[in-house]
Short mmCIF file of C-alpha atoms in Angstrom, two decimals:
data_model
loop_
_atom_site.label_atom_id
_atom_site.label_comp_id
_atom_site.label_asym_id
_atom_site.label_seq_id
_atom_site.Cartn_x
_atom_site.Cartn_y
_atom_site.Cartn_z
CA THR A 1 -1.45 -0.96 14.57
CA ALA A 2 0.80 -2.11 11.77
CA GLY A 3 4.53 -2.48 12.29
CA ARG A 4 7.37 -2.04 9.83
CA PRO A 5 7.01 -3.65 6.38
CA ALA A 6 8.23 -7.25 6.45
CA ALA A 7 6.68 -8.88 3.36
CA ILE A 8 5.29 -7.96 -0.03
CA ALA A 9 3.01 -10.16 -2.12
CA ILE A 10 1.43 -9.88 -5.55
CA GLN A 11 -2.15 -8.70 -5.33
CA GLY A 12 -3.02 -8.62 -9.04
CA GLY A 13 -1.89 -7.97 -12.59
CA ASN A 14 1.19 -10.20 -12.64
CA ASN A 15 2.70 -11.85 -15.76
CA GLN A 16 0.86 -9.70 -18.28
CA THR A 17 2.01 -8.95 -21.79
CA GLY A 18 1.01 -6.12 -24.05
CA LYS A 19 1.68 -4.37 -27.30
CA VAL A 20 4.05 -1.43 -27.62
CA GLY A 21 2.38 1.81 -26.58
CA GLN A 22 -0.61 0.13 -24.92
CA THR A 23 -1.36 -0.38 -21.25
CA VAL A 24 -1.93 -3.79 -19.69
CA ALA A 25 -5.50 -4.90 -18.94
CA VAL A 26 -5.09 -5.07 -15.14
CA ARG A 27 -3.02 -2.53 -13.22
CA PRO A 28 -0.35 -4.42 -11.26
CA SER A 29 -0.73 -4.28 -7.48
CA VAL A 30 0.90 -5.66 -4.35
CA VAL A 31 0.05 -5.88 -0.67
CA VAL A 32 2.61 -5.00 2.02
CA ARG A 33 2.36 -6.66 5.44
CA ASP A 34 4.25 -6.47 8.73
CA ALA A 35 5.74 -9.46 10.56
CA GLY A 36 2.35 -10.17 12.16
CA GLY A 37 0.57 -10.26 8.80
CA ASN A 38 -1.11 -6.86 9.26
CA PRO A 39 -1.41 -4.60 6.19
CA VAL A 40 1.00 -1.65 6.27
CA PRO A 41 -0.43 1.70 5.11
CA ASN A 42 1.76 4.48 3.64
CA ALA A 43 4.64 2.14 2.71
CA ASN A 44 6.72 3.22 -0.29
CA VAL A 45 6.61 0.83 -3.25
CA VAL A 46 8.50 0.98 -6.57
CA PHE A 47 7.27 -1.14 -9.49
CA SER A 48 9.67 -2.00 -12.32
CA VAL A 49 9.78 -4.15 -15.44
CA GLY A 50 11.29 -7.54 -14.59
CA SER A 51 12.18 -8.70 -18.10
CA GLY A 52 11.44 -8.16 -21.76
CA GLY A 53 11.72 -4.38 -21.77
CA GLY A 54 8.95 -1.88 -21.40
CA THR A 55 8.16 1.06 -19.18
CA VAL A 56 6.19 1.52 -15.97
CA ILE A 57 4.33 4.80 -15.76
CA GLY A 58 3.25 5.64 -12.22
CA GLY A 59 5.47 2.97 -10.72
CA VAL A 60 6.48 4.93 -7.61
CA THR A 61 3.61 4.92 -5.13
CA THR A 62 2.55 4.26 -1.52
CA THR A 63 0.20 1.70 -0.03
CA ASP A 64 -3.37 2.58 0.87
CA ALA A 65 -5.10 1.91 4.22
CA GLN A 66 -5.36 -1.80 3.31
CA GLY A 67 -1.63 -2.05 2.53
CA VAL A 68 -2.22 -2.24 -1.23
CA ALA A 69 -0.15 -0.33 -3.77
CA THR A 70 -1.26 -0.14 -7.41
CA VAL A 71 0.58 1.14 -10.48
CA GLY A 72 -0.76 4.44 -11.75
#
């Protein structure tokens, strides 16, 4: 049984660039783990643009059974 979220790590789709009005090639995702390294399901995750402007559509989500949250 997973405990409380303790760590978040990039799963995929990091450091992408794109043109205005177009989506990125790979939907960004992260994995959330507890202090024991177990994936945490149903954890709330909010994705945001770190720099350079832009918009995240579908950036508020929850992790799946494997602790992974994906934009969209």
